[in-house]
Amino acid sequence: MKSWIVKLTAVTSLLGLVACGPQATEKAAQATPQQTYEWKMVTTWPKNFPGLGRGPETFAEYVDKMSGGRLKVKVYGAGEVVPWDQVFDAVSAGTVEMGHSAGYYWKGKALTAQLFAAIPFGMNVQEMNGWFHYGGGIELWRETYKPFGVIPFAGGNTGVQMAGWFKKEINSIEDLQGLKMRIPGLGGEVLKKLGGVPVAMSGGELFTALQTGALDATEWVGPYNDRAFGLYKAANYYYYSGWHEPGTALEFIVNEKAYNSLPDDLKAIVEVATKAVNQDMLDEYTARNSEAMHSLQTEHNVDMRPLPAEVMAQLKAASDEVLLEQAAADAQFAKVLASYQAFQRSASAYHKISELEYYKNRE
């Protein structure tokens, strides 16, 4: 008798929900507790550093709001959990769920990783984003990181960078001989080929290294970030343009197991938030670099000048040699480079009659 009463009660409850319509069903669903996730994100940048450091914080804010608090991401600056150059290792090992950095720092693990950050005399930010999202770049990026259990997403872009801060004038290629310069990735390989000494160093160490003579020169990003570090107080000459990093792409990297543990809606939120930050960071640099450049020139009397045409030509020739050498040494590098360069040729052909012509006519 009792079993019939239980069954009748259950049926009555169900009929009551149906009779009340979708609103009652929705309320019942809302009453069901949903799993929450707490992630850690480590970065290569000082905590809350303008541009680079704010991007991860903005991502965490977007994810928290879009998920209704179901996915919370706590962001750590360089050195708070792991050193600046161990972000990839921490994400790969699952020590943390996420990281924010740039691919050229991982060339010791995957030579190809450099191509997803910047190539000397390569694509600008518009072209890089086009290649990533509509030219097969993101698929090649994920293929490259797959053996490490890491999933990459485009995570911001600085646009064209500056050539850097130098303690002496650069009048010829001979002035690069023996020059100790902080410069990562393929740009560093080019400097080495021309007789310079590339140095790996975190942003927070640059000012002291220039002051003490540990460095003769450094590139960092551009006026907005370089002013924040006070680099104008430690070097006399500020050269442009950023031949080595014409559109530096940053990356959000996610531990594959952690990502796969998320329900589909949270996965989508992570992806959408990375795309939002990818654009937002570029917007910030576009707005802030121009103001900072004006400030450096008018308030701090910074000597800004272009690298000599002869030096640029030799940097370009050396860059071509470095790319050929690295492609010959690594099959994956060669595969990705072929895709990259094919997209660059196509985009450049259009930009010659669109962007370039417009700039010329606007002036």
PDB file of C-alpha atoms in Angstrom, residues 238-349:
ATOM      1  CA  TYR A 238      65.157  54.923 -28.161  1.00  0.00           C
ATOM      2  CA  TYR A 239      65.126  53.284 -31.595  1.00  0.00           C
ATOM      3  CA  TYR A 240      62.288  52.205 -33.846  1.00  0.00           C
ATOM      4  CA  SER A 241      60.679  50.292 -35.484  1.00  0.00           C
ATOM      5  CA  GLY A 242      60.235  46.852 -33.994  1.00  0.00           C
ATOM      6  CA  TRP A 243      61.696  44.746 -36.801  1.00  0.00           C
ATOM      7  CA  HIS A 244      61.897  41.794 -34.418  1.00  0.00           C
ATOM      8  CA  GLU A 245      58.296  41.966 -33.129  1.00  0.00           C
ATOM      9  CA  PRO A 246      55.912  43.545 -35.666  1.00  0.00           C
ATOM     10  CA  GLY A 247      52.777  42.277 -33.932  1.00  0.00           C
ATOM     11  CA  THR A 248      53.572  40.330 -30.795  1.00  0.00           C
ATOM     12  CA  ALA A 249      50.894  37.795 -29.937  1.00  0.00           C
ATOM     13  CA  LEU A 250      50.480  36.768 -26.316  1.00  0.00           C
ATOM     14  CA  GLU A 251      48.870  33.552 -25.180  1.00  0.00           C
ATOM     15  CA  PHE A 252      46.500  32.118 -22.636  1.00  0.00           C
ATOM     16  CA  ILE A 253      47.488  28.511 -22.075  1.00  0.00           C
ATOM     17  CA  VAL A 254      45.203  26.022 -20.333  1.00  0.00           C
ATOM     18  CA  ASN A 255      45.970  22.606 -18.905  1.00  0.00           C
ATOM     19  CA  GLU A 256      44.174  20.135 -21.181  1.00  0.00           C
ATOM     20  CA  LYS A 257      42.778  17.969 -18.365  1.00  0.00           C
ATOM     21  CA  ALA A 258      41.477  21.005 -16.491  1.00  0.00           C
ATOM     22  CA  TYR A 259      39.817  22.358 -19.626  1.00  0.00           C
ATOM     23  CA  ASN A 260      38.203  19.026 -20.466  1.00  0.00           C
ATOM     24  CA  SER A 261      36.800  18.782 -16.937  1.00  0.00           C
ATOM     25  CA  LEU A 262      34.626  21.860 -17.577  1.00  0.00           C
ATOM     26  CA  PRO A 263      31.042  21.594 -18.838  1.00  0.00           C
ATOM     27  CA  ASP A 264      30.482  22.877 -22.361  1.00  0.00           C
ATOM     28  CA  ASP A 265      29.087  26.250 -21.337  1.00  0.00           C
ATOM     29  CA  LEU A 266      32.148  27.076 -19.216  1.00  0.00           C
ATOM     30  CA  LYS A 267      34.455  25.971 -22.023  1.00  0.00           C
ATOM     31  CA  ALA A 268      32.655  28.413 -24.290  1.00  0.00           C
ATOM     32  CA  ILE A 269      32.990  31.171 -21.687  1.00  0.00           C
ATOM     33  CA  VAL A 270      36.763  30.594 -21.476  1.00  0.00           C
ATOM     34  CA  GLU A 271      37.057  30.818 -25.263  1.00  0.00           C
ATOM     35  CA  VAL A 272      34.916  33.943 -25.570  1.00  0.00           C
ATOM     36  CA  ALA A 273      36.767  35.668 -22.720  1.00  0.00           C
ATOM     37  CA  THR A 274      40.158  35.009 -24.357  1.00  0.00           C
ATOM     38  CA  LYS A 275      38.909  36.540 -27.613  1.00  0.00           C
ATOM     39  CA  ALA A 276      37.570  39.575 -25.773  1.00  0.00           C
ATOM     40  CA  VAL A 277      40.905  40.140 -24.022  1.00  0.00           C
ATOM     41  CA  ASN A 278      42.779  39.551 -27.270  1.00  0.00           C
ATOM     42  CA  GLN A 279      41.030  42.596 -28.744  1.00  0.00           C
ATOM     43  CA  ASP A 280      40.835  44.655 -25.565  1.00  0.00           C
ATOM     44  CA  MET A 281      44.595  44.566 -24.992  1.00  0.00           C
ATOM     45  CA  LEU A 282      45.298  45.846 -28.495  1.00  0.00           C
ATOM     46  CA  ASP A 283      42.785  48.646 -27.973  1.00  0.00           C
ATOM     47  CA  GLU A 284      44.584  49.643 -24.785  1.00  0.00           C
ATOM     48  CA  TYR A 285      48.002  49.705 -26.438  1.00  0.00           C
ATOM     49  CA  THR A 286      46.667  51.695 -29.374  1.00  0.00           C
ATOM     50  CA  ALA A 287      45.268  54.316 -27.013  1.00  0.00           C
ATOM     51  CA  ARG A 288      48.119  54.428 -24.487  1.00  0.00           C
ATOM     52  CA  ASN A 289      51.240  54.172 -26.671  1.00  0.00           C
ATOM     53  CA  SER A 290      50.573  57.431 -28.487  1.00  0.00           C
ATOM     54  CA  GLU A 291      50.091  59.364 -25.248  1.00  0.00           C
ATOM     55  CA  ALA A 292      53.159  57.759 -23.666  1.00  0.00           C
ATOM     56  CA  MET A 293      55.312  58.516 -26.714  1.00  0.00           C
ATOM     57  CA  HIS A 294      54.337  62.177 -26.534  1.00  0.00           C
ATOM     58  CA  SER A 295      55.139  62.210 -22.813  1.00  0.00           C
ATOM     59  CA  LEU A 296      58.575  60.617 -23.322  1.00  0.00           C
ATOM     60  CA  GLN A 297      59.470  63.175 -25.953  1.00  0.00           C
ATOM     61  CA  THR A 298      58.097  66.338 -24.353  1.00  0.00           C
ATOM     62  CA  GLU A 299      58.481  65.672 -20.631  1.00  0.00           C
ATOM     63  CA  HIS A 300      61.565  63.450 -20.558  1.00  0.00           C
ATOM     64  CA  ASN A 301      63.377  64.631 -23.714  1.00  0.00           C
ATOM     65  CA  VAL A 302      63.878  61.081 -25.006  1.00  0.00           C
ATOM     66  CA  ASP A 303      65.932  60.839 -28.207  1.00  0.00           C
ATOM     67  CA  MET A 304      63.731  58.740 -30.513  1.00  0.00           C
ATOM     68  CA  ARG A 305      65.187  57.829 -33.881  1.00  0.00           C
ATOM     69  CA  PRO A 306      64.857  55.191 -36.623  1.00  0.00           C
ATOM     70  CA  LEU A 307      67.457  52.494 -37.086  1.00  0.00           C
ATOM     71  CA  PRO A 308      69.603  53.303 -40.148  1.00  0.00           C
ATOM     72  CA  ALA A 309      68.344  51.824 -43.427  1.00  0.00           C
ATOM     73  CA  GLU A 310      71.606  49.883 -43.872  1.00  0.00           C
ATOM     74  CA  VAL A 311      71.194  48.268 -40.459  1.00  0.00           C
ATOM     75  CA  MET A 312      67.571  47.366 -41.214  1.00  0.00           C
ATOM     76  CA  ALA A 313      68.577  45.746 -44.501  1.00  0.00           C
ATOM     77  CA  GLN A 314      71.177  43.580 -42.796  1.00  0.00           C
ATOM     78  CA  LEU A 315      68.773  42.639 -40.012  1.00  0.00           C
ATOM     79  CA  LYS A 316      66.295  41.535 -42.687  1.00  0.00           C
ATOM     80  CA  ALA A 317      68.910  39.419 -44.498  1.00  0.00           C
ATOM     81  CA  ALA A 318      70.012  37.789 -41.236  1.00  0.00           C
ATOM     82  CA  SER A 319      66.369  37.122 -40.297  1.00  0.00           C
ATOM     83  CA  ASP A 320      65.813  35.252 -43.552  1.00  0.00           C
ATOM     84  CA  GLU A 321      68.872  33.103 -42.840  1.00  0.00           C
ATOM     85  CA  VAL A 322      67.747  32.294 -39.297  1.00  0.00           C
ATOM     86  CA  LEU A 323      64.308  31.182 -40.465  1.00  0.00           C
ATOM     87  CA  LEU A 324      65.814  28.918 -43.131  1.00  0.00           C
ATOM     88  CA  GLU A 325      68.212  27.365 -40.613  1.00  0.00           C
ATOM     89  CA  GLN A 326      65.537  26.676 -38.020  1.00  0.00           C
ATOM     90  CA  ALA A 327      63.137  25.276 -40.609  1.00  0.00           C
ATOM     91  CA  ALA A 328      65.863  22.895 -41.786  1.00  0.00           C
ATOM     92  CA  ALA A 329      66.435  21.742 -38.193  1.00  0.00           C
ATOM     93  CA  ASP A 330      62.788  21.115 -37.202  1.00  0.00           C
ATOM     94  CA  ALA A 331      60.010  19.625 -39.343  1.00  0.00           C
ATOM     95  CA  GLN A 332      57.162  21.129 -37.300  1.00  0.00           C
ATOM     96  CA  PHE A 333      58.826  24.551 -37.489  1.00  0.00           C
ATOM     97  CA  ALA A 334      59.033  24.201 -41.277  1.00  0.00           C
ATOM     98  CA  LYS A 335      55.372  23.155 -41.512  1.00  0.00           C
ATOM     99  CA  VAL A 336      54.101  26.070 -39.436  1.00  0.00           C
ATOM    100  CA  LEU A 337      56.432  28.568 -41.110  1.00  0.00           C
ATOM    101  CA  ALA A 338      55.114  27.556 -44.548  1.00  0.00           C
ATOM    102  CA  SER A 339      51.533  28.255 -43.404  1.00  0.00           C
ATOM    103  CA  TYR A 340      52.557  31.530 -41.761  1.00  0.00           C
ATOM    104  CA  GLN A 341      54.450  32.838 -44.776  1.00  0.00           C
ATOM    105  CA  ALA A 342      51.732  31.842 -47.245  1.00  0.00           C
ATOM    106  CA  PHE A 343      49.176  33.804 -45.214  1.00  0.00           C
ATOM    107  CA  GLN A 344      51.566  36.756 -44.897  1.00  0.00           C
ATOM    108  CA  ARG A 345      52.077  36.919 -48.673  1.00  0.00           C
ATOM    109  CA  SER A 346      48.335  36.894 -49.257  1.00  0.00           C
ATOM    110  CA  ALA A 347      47.559  39.485 -46.575  1.00  0.00           C
ATOM    111  CA  SER A 348      50.452  41.721 -47.656  1.00  0.00           C
ATOM    112  CA  ALA A 349      49.237  41.789 -51.243  1.00  0.00           C
TER     113      ALA A 349
END
